[in-house]
């Protein structure tokens, strides 16, 4: 079974803090993704990576950056957290472009 | 047409009923499609993949209509445990690396 692990289940940060969300997958998957999910808006893609050191902007990249230095790890960085970044963050991975996503169990971030 | 559209529901059905959800998509080049199930405050979990005309797994049947650009999910003999939000997922973007999620259809199965 594919395992995608997100470092924190719940996180509370203050406005202006730099926040790191970590995601690790154990199946040697090429592609990794960061989504956020908000009520009424569904899942929205922030960034994705199709290979080590490669990254592509998704639909809502503003205020975020990512890092993929190793194949198994994909980090999401909030440079200066704001209250409108309070959300559920979901990391996912997949092996190739027509295969399904496997999700981590999410990080519920609250920015106060 | 939006990239992916789903009827948000909610669908409230009695146990044992048959229920169907549709999902329309705009990218005619899409090759593979997925249905996910999401329970409240949990991550989405893969329910079915749809690579050709359709797929069946027990009480669940997914069908793809490329001409009309929609996929459907049929659930037969609904169980209480089927209550969840069902998300359809469609490839998008150059090279189909991205996956776009519908906003989900909420199903409540009632005793």
mmCIF file of N, CA, C and O in Angstrom, chain B residues 14-97:
data_model
loop_
_atom_site.group_PDB
_atom_site.id
_atom_site.type_symbol
_atom_site.label_atom_id
_atom_site.label_comp_id
_atom_site.label_asym_id
_atom_site.label_seq_id
_atom_site.Cartn_x
_atom_site.Cartn_y
_atom_site.Cartn_z
ATOM 1 N N UNK B 14 -32.871 6.366 0.649
ATOM 2 C CA UNK B 14 -33.055 5.316 1.653
ATOM 3 C C UNK B 14 -32.094 4.169 1.403
ATOM 4 O O UNK B 14 -31.628 3.949 0.275
ATOM 5 N N UNK B 15 -31.823 3.421 2.459
ATOM 6 C CA UNK B 15 -31.004 2.207 2.314
ATOM 7 C C UNK B 15 -31.588 1.320 1.229
ATOM 8 O O UNK B 15 -32.810 1.184 1.119
ATOM 9 N N UNK B 16 -30.726 0.727 0.423
ATOM 10 C CA UNK B 16 -31.175 -0.185 -0.614
ATOM 11 C C UNK B 16 -31.462 0.480 -1.951
ATOM 12 O O UNK B 16 -31.629 -0.203 -2.967
ATOM 13 N N UNK B 17 -31.492 1.804 -1.960
ATOM 14 C CA UNK B 17 -31.796 2.525 -3.202
ATOM 15 C C UNK B 17 -30.597 2.500 -4.145
ATOM 16 O O UNK B 17 -29.457 2.245 -3.740
ATOM 17 N N UNK B 18 -30.894 2.785 -5.404
ATOM 18 C CA UNK B 18 -29.855 2.990 -6.407
ATOM 19 C C UNK B 18 -29.741 4.483 -6.668
ATOM 20 O O UNK B 18 -30.754 5.167 -6.825
ATOM 21 N N UNK B 19 -28.520 4.971 -6.683
ATOM 22 C CA UNK B 19 -28.311 6.408 -6.884
ATOM 23 C C UNK B 19 -27.202 6.615 -7.913
ATOM 24 O O UNK B 19 -26.269 5.801 -7.993
ATOM 25 N N UNK B 20 -27.346 7.663 -8.711
ATOM 26 C CA UNK B 20 -26.345 7.943 -9.748
ATOM 27 C C UNK B 20 -25.918 9.403 -9.688
ATOM 28 O O UNK B 20 -26.760 10.296 -9.485
ATOM 29 N N UNK B 21 -24.627 9.620 -9.866
ATOM 30 C CA UNK B 21 -24.075 10.970 -9.932
ATOM 31 C C UNK B 21 -23.436 11.168 -11.293
ATOM 32 O O UNK B 21 -22.817 10.254 -11.830
ATOM 33 N N UNK B 22 -23.554 12.373 -11.809
ATOM 34 C CA UNK B 22 -22.878 12.710 -13.054
ATOM 35 C C UNK B 22 -21.815 13.762 -12.830
ATOM 36 O O UNK B 22 -21.902 14.565 -11.889
ATOM 37 N N UNK B 23 -20.856 13.768 -13.732
ATOM 38 C CA UNK B 23 -19.774 14.745 -13.680
ATOM 39 C C UNK B 23 -19.435 15.107 -15.125
ATOM 40 O O UNK B 23 -19.129 14.222 -15.920
ATOM 41 N N UNK B 24 -19.520 16.382 -15.465
ATOM 42 C CA UNK B 24 -19.178 16.797 -16.828
ATOM 43 C C UNK B 24 -17.798 17.449 -16.830
ATOM 44 O O UNK B 24 -17.386 18.051 -15.834
ATOM 45 N N UNK B 25 -17.098 17.316 -17.938
ATOM 46 C CA UNK B 25 -15.761 17.878 -18.038
ATOM 47 C C UNK B 25 -15.599 18.572 -19.381
ATOM 48 O O UNK B 25 -16.318 18.272 -20.339
ATOM 49 N N UNK B 26 -14.615 19.465 -19.459
ATOM 50 C CA UNK B 26 -14.471 20.282 -20.667
ATOM 51 C C UNK B 26 -13.283 19.862 -21.541
ATOM 52 O O UNK B 26 -13.271 20.149 -22.737
ATOM 53 N N UNK B 27 -12.283 19.187 -20.948
ATOM 54 C CA UNK B 27 -11.077 18.846 -21.706
ATOM 55 C C UNK B 27 -11.302 17.549 -22.482
ATOM 56 O O UNK B 27 -11.227 16.461 -21.913
ATOM 57 N N UNK B 28 -11.548 17.673 -23.783
ATOM 58 C CA UNK B 28 -11.880 16.489 -24.591
ATOM 59 C C UNK B 28 -10.682 15.555 -24.756
ATOM 60 O O UNK B 28 -10.845 14.414 -25.171
ATOM 61 N N UNK B 29 -9.469 16.025 -24.437
ATOM 62 C CA UNK B 29 -8.281 15.175 -24.580
ATOM 63 C C UNK B 29 -8.044 14.288 -23.368
ATOM 64 O O UNK B 29 -7.144 13.444 -23.384
ATOM 65 N N UNK B 30 -8.828 14.453 -22.306
ATOM 66 C CA UNK B 30 -8.612 13.669 -21.080
ATOM 67 C C UNK B 30 -8.728 12.184 -21.359
ATOM 68 O O UNK B 30 -9.630 11.741 -22.085
ATOM 69 N N UNK B 31 -7.810 11.395 -20.780
ATOM 70 C CA UNK B 31 -7.774 9.965 -21.034
ATOM 71 C C UNK B 31 -8.214 9.125 -19.842
ATOM 72 O O UNK B 31 -8.781 8.057 -20.012
ATOM 73 N N UNK B 32 -7.898 9.584 -18.657
ATOM 74 C CA UNK B 32 -8.201 8.785 -17.464
ATOM 75 C C UNK B 32 -8.963 9.648 -16.471
ATOM 76 O O UNK B 32 -8.722 10.842 -16.359
ATOM 77 N N UNK B 33 -9.878 9.012 -15.776
ATOM 78 C CA UNK B 33 -10.767 9.708 -14.856
ATOM 79 C C UNK B 33 -10.855 8.895 -13.569
ATOM 80 O O UNK B 33 -10.588 7.694 -13.567
ATOM 81 N N UNK B 34 -11.249 9.589 -12.501
ATOM 82 C CA UNK B 34 -11.288 8.901 -11.220
ATOM 83 C C UNK B 34 -12.483 9.374 -10.414
ATOM 84 O O UNK B 34 -12.893 10.530 -10.515
ATOM 85 N N UNK B 35 -12.994 8.484 -9.597
ATOM 86 C CA UNK B 35 -13.952 8.835 -8.554
ATOM 87 C C UNK B 35 -13.285 8.600 -7.206
ATOM 88 O O UNK B 35 -12.695 7.538 -6.971
ATOM 89 N N UNK B 36 -13.408 9.613 -6.353
ATOM 90 C CA UNK B 36 -12.897 9.513 -4.993
ATOM 91 C C UNK B 36 -14.062 9.647 -4.029
ATOM 92 O O UNK B 36 -15.062 10.300 -4.318
ATOM 93 N N UNK B 37 -13.881 9.076 -2.851
ATOM 94 C CA UNK B 37 -14.832 9.212 -1.770
ATOM 95 C C UNK B 37 -14.128 9.964 -0.646
ATOM 96 O O UNK B 37 -12.961 9.683 -0.337
ATOM 97 N N UNK B 38 -14.854 10.932 -0.062
ATOM 98 C CA UNK B 38 -14.271 11.671 1.051
ATOM 99 C C UNK B 38 -15.252 11.705 2.212
ATOM 100 O O UNK B 38 -16.382 12.193 2.065
ATOM 101 N N UNK B 39 -14.815 11.199 3.346
ATOM 102 C CA UNK B 39 -15.597 11.289 4.574
ATOM 103 C C UNK B 39 -15.274 12.603 5.256
ATOM 104 O O UNK B 39 -14.202 13.199 5.042
ATOM 105 N N UNK B 40 -16.195 13.026 6.132
ATOM 106 C CA UNK B 40 -16.067 14.327 6.776
ATOM 107 C C UNK B 40 -14.720 14.465 7.484
ATOM 108 O O UNK B 40 -14.340 13.586 8.276
ATOM 109 N N UNK B 41 -13.979 15.519 7.192
ATOM 110 C CA UNK B 41 -12.703 15.856 7.821
ATOM 111 C C UNK B 41 -11.613 14.806 7.602
ATOM 112 O O UNK B 41 -10.657 14.714 8.369
ATOM 113 N N UNK B 42 -11.782 14.033 6.528
ATOM 114 C CA UNK B 42 -10.747 13.054 6.177
ATOM 115 C C UNK B 42 -10.229 13.347 4.772
ATOM 116 O O UNK B 42 -10.809 14.158 4.040
ATOM 117 N N UNK B 43 -9.148 12.654 4.395
ATOM 118 C CA UNK B 43 -8.613 12.846 3.061
ATOM 119 C C UNK B 43 -9.437 12.073 2.039
ATOM 120 O O UNK B 43 -10.078 11.068 2.371
ATOM 121 N N UNK B 44 -9.425 12.499 0.761
ATOM 122 C CA UNK B 44 -10.102 11.726 -0.285
ATOM 123 C C UNK B 44 -9.428 10.369 -0.471
ATOM 124 O O UNK B 44 -8.201 10.265 -0.393
ATOM 125 N N UNK B 45 -10.249 9.366 -0.741
ATOM 126 C CA UNK B 45 -9.707 8.020 -1.002
ATOM 127 C C UNK B 45 -10.245 7.534 -2.344
ATOM 128 O O UNK B 45 -11.421 7.722 -2.661
ATOM 129 N N UNK B 46 -9.368 6.895 -3.107
ATOM 130 C CA UNK B 46 -9.743 6.420 -4.431
ATOM 131 C C UNK B 46 -10.849 5.385 -4.344
ATOM 132 O O UNK B 46 -10.739 4.402 -3.613
ATOM 133 N N UNK B 47 -11.899 5.603 -5.117
ATOM 134 C CA UNK B 47 -12.993 4.647 -5.203
ATOM 135 C C UNK B 47 -12.854 3.828 -6.489
ATOM 136 O O UNK B 47 -12.866 2.605 -6.460
ATOM 137 N N UNK B 48 -12.742 4.527 -7.616
ATOM 138 C CA UNK B 48 -12.632 3.818 -8.894
ATOM 139 C C UNK B 48 -11.835 4.646 -9.892
ATOM 140 O O UNK B 48 -11.903 5.867 -9.884
ATOM 141 N N UNK B 49 -11.121 3.940 -10.767
ATOM 142 C CA UNK B 49 -10.462 4.566 -11.909
ATOM 143 C C UNK B 49 -11.279 4.234 -13.152
ATOM 144 O O UNK B 49 -11.844 3.139 -13.247
ATOM 145 N N UNK B 50 -11.335 5.147 -14.100
ATOM 146 C CA UNK B 50 -12.081 4.912 -15.337
ATOM 147 C C UNK B 50 -11.158 5.232 -16.495
ATOM 148 O O UNK B 50 -10.843 6.396 -16.740
ATOM 149 N N UNK B 51 -10.695 4.202 -17.195
ATOM 150 C CA UNK B 51 -9.733 4.421 -18.277
ATOM 151 C C UNK B 51 -10.351 4.239 -19.656
ATOM 152 O O UNK B 51 -9.843 4.734 -20.624
ATOM 153 N N UNK B 52 -11.430 3.502 -19.742
ATOM 154 C CA UNK B 52 -12.060 3.306 -21.052
ATOM 155 C C UNK B 52 -13.537 3.620 -20.900
ATOM 156 O O UNK B 52 -13.905 4.615 -20.322
ATOM 157 N N UNK B 53 -14.387 2.768 -21.403
ATOM 158 C CA UNK B 53 -15.806 3.102 -21.404
ATOM 159 C C UNK B 53 -16.432 2.981 -20.032
ATOM 160 O O UNK B 53 -17.445 3.621 -19.746
ATOM 161 N N UNK B 54 -15.856 2.154 -19.168
ATOM 162 C CA UNK B 54 -16.453 2.000 -17.857
ATOM 163 C C UNK B 54 -15.732 0.995 -17.005
ATOM 164 O O UNK B 54 -14.759 0.369 -17.426
ATOM 165 N N UNK B 55 -16.220 0.882 -15.761
ATOM 166 C CA UNK B 55 -15.581 0.005 -14.797
ATOM 167 C C UNK B 55 -16.617 -0.381 -13.752
ATOM 168 O O UNK B 55 -17.463 0.437 -13.393
ATOM 169 N N UNK B 56 -16.564 -1.640 -13.307
ATOM 170 C CA UNK B 56 -17.518 -2.081 -12.289
ATOM 171 C C UNK B 56 -16.769 -2.737 -11.155
ATOM 172 O O UNK B 56 -15.815 -3.497 -11.367
ATOM 173 N N UNK B 57 -17.201 -2.430 -9.920
ATOM 174 C CA UNK B 57 -16.571 -3.029 -8.747
ATOM 175 C C UNK B 57 -17.658 -3.247 -7.709
ATOM 176 O O UNK B 57 -18.041 -2.324 -6.985
ATOM 177 N N UNK B 58 -18.196 -4.451 -7.679
ATOM 178 C CA UNK B 58 -19.258 -4.764 -6.717
ATOM 179 C C UNK B 58 -20.500 -3.932 -6.981
ATOM 180 O O UNK B 58 -21.064 -3.965 -8.075
ATOM 181 N N UNK B 59 -20.902 -3.149 -5.989
ATOM 182 C CA UNK B 59 -22.118 -2.339 -6.118
ATOM 183 C C UNK B 59 -21.879 -1.036 -6.882
ATOM 184 O O UNK B 59 -22.832 -0.279 -7.114
ATOM 185 N N UNK B 60 -20.666 -0.764 -7.243
ATOM 186 C CA UNK B 60 -20.293 0.501 -7.871
ATOM 187 C C UNK B 60 -19.976 0.304 -9.351
ATOM 188 O O UNK B 60 -19.226 -0.601 -9.711
ATOM 189 N N UNK B 61 -20.555 1.177 -10.181
ATOM 190 C CA UNK B 61 -20.260 1.170 -11.611
ATOM 191 C C UNK B 61 -19.948 2.587 -12.052
ATOM 192 O O UNK B 61 -20.719 3.510 -11.774
ATOM 193 N N UNK B 62 -18.826 2.738 -12.736
ATOM 194 C CA UNK B 62 -18.477 4.041 -13.304
ATOM 195 C C UNK B 62 -18.542 3.923 -14.814
ATOM 196 O O UNK B 62 -18.106 2.918 -15.382
ATOM 197 N N UNK B 63 -19.098 4.920 -15.454
ATOM 198 C CA UNK B 63 -19.183 4.908 -16.913
ATOM 199 C C UNK B 63 -18.645 6.215 -17.473
ATOM 200 O O UNK B 63 -18.758 7.278 -16.853
ATOM 201 N N UNK B 64 -18.089 6.107 -18.664
ATOM 202 C CA UNK B 64 -17.512 7.256 -19.339
ATOM 203 C C UNK B 64 -18.207 7.444 -20.672
ATOM 204 O O UNK B 64 -18.327 6.485 -21.448
ATOM 205 N N UNK B 65 -18.670 8.632 -20.947
ATOM 206 C CA UNK B 65 -19.264 8.974 -22.236
ATOM 207 C C UNK B 65 -18.418 10.089 -22.842
ATOM 208 O O UNK B 65 -18.550 11.263 -22.489
ATOM 209 N N UNK B 66 -17.516 9.689 -23.736
ATOM 210 C CA UNK B 66 -16.579 10.670 -24.306
ATOM 211 C C UNK B 66 -17.294 11.645 -25.232
ATOM 212 O O UNK B 66 -16.940 12.812 -25.305
ATOM 213 N N UNK B 67 -18.290 11.174 -25.962
ATOM 214 C CA UNK B 67 -18.977 12.047 -26.924
ATOM 215 C C UNK B 67 -19.646 13.218 -26.206
ATOM 216 O O UNK B 67 -19.586 14.359 -26.662
ATOM 217 N N UNK B 68 -20.260 12.930 -25.070
ATOM 218 C CA UNK B 68 -20.950 13.976 -24.310
ATOM 219 C C UNK B 68 -20.099 14.539 -23.187
ATOM 220 O O UNK B 68 -20.529 15.434 -22.466
ATOM 221 N N UNK B 69 -18.917 13.982 -23.010
ATOM 222 C CA UNK B 69 -17.951 14.463 -22.024
ATOM 223 C C UNK B 69 -18.512 14.455 -20.614
ATOM 224 O O UNK B 69 -18.576 15.493 -19.930
ATOM 225 N N UNK B 70 -18.949 13.268 -20.200
ATOM 226 C CA UNK B 70 -19.314 13.131 -18.795
ATOM 227 C C UNK B 70 -18.951 11.737 -18.307
ATOM 228 O O UNK B 70 -18.818 10.787 -19.087
ATOM 229 N N UNK B 71 -18.754 11.653 -17.004
ATOM 230 C CA UNK B 71 -18.590 10.367 -16.344
ATOM 231 C C UNK B 71 -19.679 10.245 -15.293
ATOM 232 O O UNK B 71 -20.170 11.254 -14.762
ATOM 233 N N UNK B 72 -20.068 9.037 -15.016
ATOM 234 C CA UNK B 72 -21.124 8.818 -14.037
ATOM 235 C C UNK B 72 -20.679 7.756 -13.038
ATOM 236 O O UNK B 72 -19.813 6.932 -13.324
ATOM 237 N N UNK B 73 -21.283 7.823 -11.867
ATOM 238 C CA UNK B 73 -21.046 6.825 -10.828
ATOM 239 C C UNK B 73 -22.401 6.323 -10.369
ATOM 240 O O UNK B 73 -23.260 7.124 -9.977
ATOM 241 N N UNK B 74 -22.590 5.013 -10.446
ATOM 242 C CA UNK B 74 -23.836 4.387 -10.022
ATOM 243 C C UNK B 74 -23.565 3.547 -8.787
ATOM 244 O O UNK B 74 -22.629 2.735 -8.777
ATOM 245 N N UNK B 75 -24.360 3.745 -7.759
ATOM 246 C CA UNK B 75 -24.247 2.935 -6.547
ATOM 247 C C UNK B 75 -25.544 2.168 -6.380
ATOM 248 O O UNK B 75 -26.626 2.761 -6.285
ATOM 249 N N UNK B 76 -25.446 0.852 -6.369
ATOM 250 C CA UNK B 76 -26.627 0.012 -6.185
ATOM 251 C C UNK B 76 -26.728 -0.434 -4.729
ATOM 252 O O UNK B 76 -25.718 -0.537 -4.029
ATOM 253 N N UNK B 77 -27.948 -0.733 -4.289
ATOM 254 C CA UNK B 77 -28.175 -1.266 -2.942
ATOM 255 C C UNK B 77 -27.408 -0.438 -1.896
ATOM 256 O O UNK B 77 -26.562 -0.952 -1.155
ATOM 257 N N UNK B 78 -27.724 0.837 -1.834
ATOM 258 C CA UNK B 78 -27.004 1.772 -0.962
ATOM 259 C C UNK B 78 -26.972 1.296 0.487
ATOM 260 O O UNK B 78 -27.976 0.803 1.023
ATOM 261 N N UNK B 79 -25.820 1.470 1.111
ATOM 262 C CA UNK B 79 -25.636 1.157 2.533
ATOM 263 C C UNK B 79 -25.449 2.462 3.308
ATOM 264 O O UNK B 79 -25.007 3.472 2.754
ATOM 265 N N UNK B 80 -25.724 2.397 4.599
ATOM 266 C CA UNK B 80 -25.494 3.568 5.453
ATOM 267 C C UNK B 80 -24.043 4.036 5.335
ATOM 268 O O UNK B 80 -23.754 5.240 5.342
ATOM 269 N N UNK B 81 -23.136 3.075 5.205
ATOM 270 C CA UNK B 81 -21.705 3.400 5.143
ATOM 271 C C UNK B 81 -21.289 4.075 3.836
ATOM 272 O O UNK B 81 -20.147 4.535 3.712
ATOM 273 N N UNK B 82 -22.214 4.145 2.874
ATOM 274 C CA UNK B 82 -21.906 4.860 1.624
ATOM 275 C C UNK B 82 -22.041 6.370 1.789
ATOM 276 O O UNK B 82 -21.673 7.135 0.886
ATOM 277 N N UNK B 83 -22.602 6.811 2.906
ATOM 278 C CA UNK B 83 -22.758 8.250 3.142
ATOM 279 C C UNK B 83 -21.393 8.921 3.156
ATOM 280 O O UNK B 83 -20.521 8.578 3.955
ATOM 281 N N UNK B 84 -21.212 9.868 2.241
ATOM 282 C CA UNK B 84 -19.920 10.533 2.079
ATOM 283 C C UNK B 84 -20.077 11.569 0.977
ATOM 284 O O UNK B 84 -21.155 11.719 0.395
ATOM 285 N N UNK B 85 -18.986 12.261 0.672
ATOM 286 C CA UNK B 85 -18.955 13.136 -0.501
ATOM 287 C C UNK B 85 -18.156 12.441 -1.587
ATOM 288 O O UNK B 85 -17.082 11.899 -1.318
ATOM 289 N N UNK B 86 -18.691 12.442 -2.808
ATOM 290 C CA UNK B 86 -18.045 11.762 -3.928
ATOM 291 C C UNK B 86 -17.485 12.811 -4.887
ATOM 292 O O UNK B 86 -18.208 13.698 -5.348
ATOM 293 N N UNK B 87 -16.211 12.687 -5.172
ATOM 294 C CA UNK B 87 -15.495 13.662 -5.990
ATOM 295 C C UNK B 87 -15.102 13.041 -7.324
ATOM 296 O O UNK B 87 -14.530 11.946 -7.337
ATOM 297 N N UNK B 88 -15.389 13.721 -8.413
ATOM 298 C CA UNK B 88 -14.855 13.231 -9.680
ATOM 299 C C UNK B 88 -13.595 14.017 -10.004
ATOM 300 O O UNK B 88 -13.455 15.184 -9.627
ATOM 301 N N UNK B 89 -12.681 13.372 -10.700
ATOM 302 C CA UNK B 89 -11.355 13.940 -10.944
ATOM 303 C C UNK B 89 -11.005 13.750 -12.415
ATOM 304 O O UNK B 89 -11.111 12.631 -12.937
ATOM 305 N N UNK B 90 -10.551 14.824 -13.043
ATOM 306 C CA UNK B 90 -10.276 14.822 -14.467
ATOM 307 C C UNK B 90 -8.886 15.413 -14.718
ATOM 308 O O UNK B 90 -8.540 16.430 -14.112
ATOM 309 N N UNK B 91 -8.097 14.807 -15.610
ATOM 310 C CA UNK B 91 -6.794 15.407 -15.941
ATOM 311 C C UNK B 91 -6.983 16.754 -16.608
ATOM 312 O O UNK B 91 -7.953 16.980 -17.329
ATOM 313 N N UNK B 92 -6.027 17.650 -16.390
ATOM 314 C CA UNK B 92 -6.116 18.975 -17.001
ATOM 315 C C UNK B 92 -4.711 19.518 -17.202
ATOM 316 O O UNK B 92 -3.738 18.916 -16.743
ATOM 317 N N UNK B 93 -4.605 20.603 -17.862
ATOM 318 C CA UNK B 93 -3.305 21.236 -18.060
ATOM 319 C C UNK B 93 -2.491 20.540 -19.136
ATOM 320 O O UNK B 93 -2.824 19.444 -19.598
ATOM 321 N N UNK B 94 -1.387 21.174 -19.514
ATOM 322 C CA UNK B 94 -0.501 20.618 -20.541
ATOM 323 C C UNK B 94 0.095 19.312 -20.049
ATOM 324 O O UNK B 94 0.578 19.236 -18.925
ATOM 325 N N UNK B 95 0.048 18.275 -20.904
ATOM 326 C CA UNK B 95 0.593 16.982 -20.518
ATOM 327 C C UNK B 95 -0.253 16.229 -19.522
ATOM 328 O O UNK B 95 0.108 15.138 -19.090
ATOM 329 N N UNK B 96 -1.392 16.796 -19.163
ATOM 330 C CA UNK B 96 -2.314 16.147 -18.215
ATOM 331 C C UNK B 96 -1.655 15.801 -16.891
ATOM 332 O O UNK B 96 -2.027 14.836 -16.229
ATOM 333 N N UNK B 97 -0.626 16.575 -16.489
ATOM 334 C CA UNK B 97 -0.017 16.329 -15.177
ATOM 335 C C UNK B 97 -0.959 16.713 -14.058
ATOM 336 O O UNK B 97 -0.946 16.113 -12.998
#
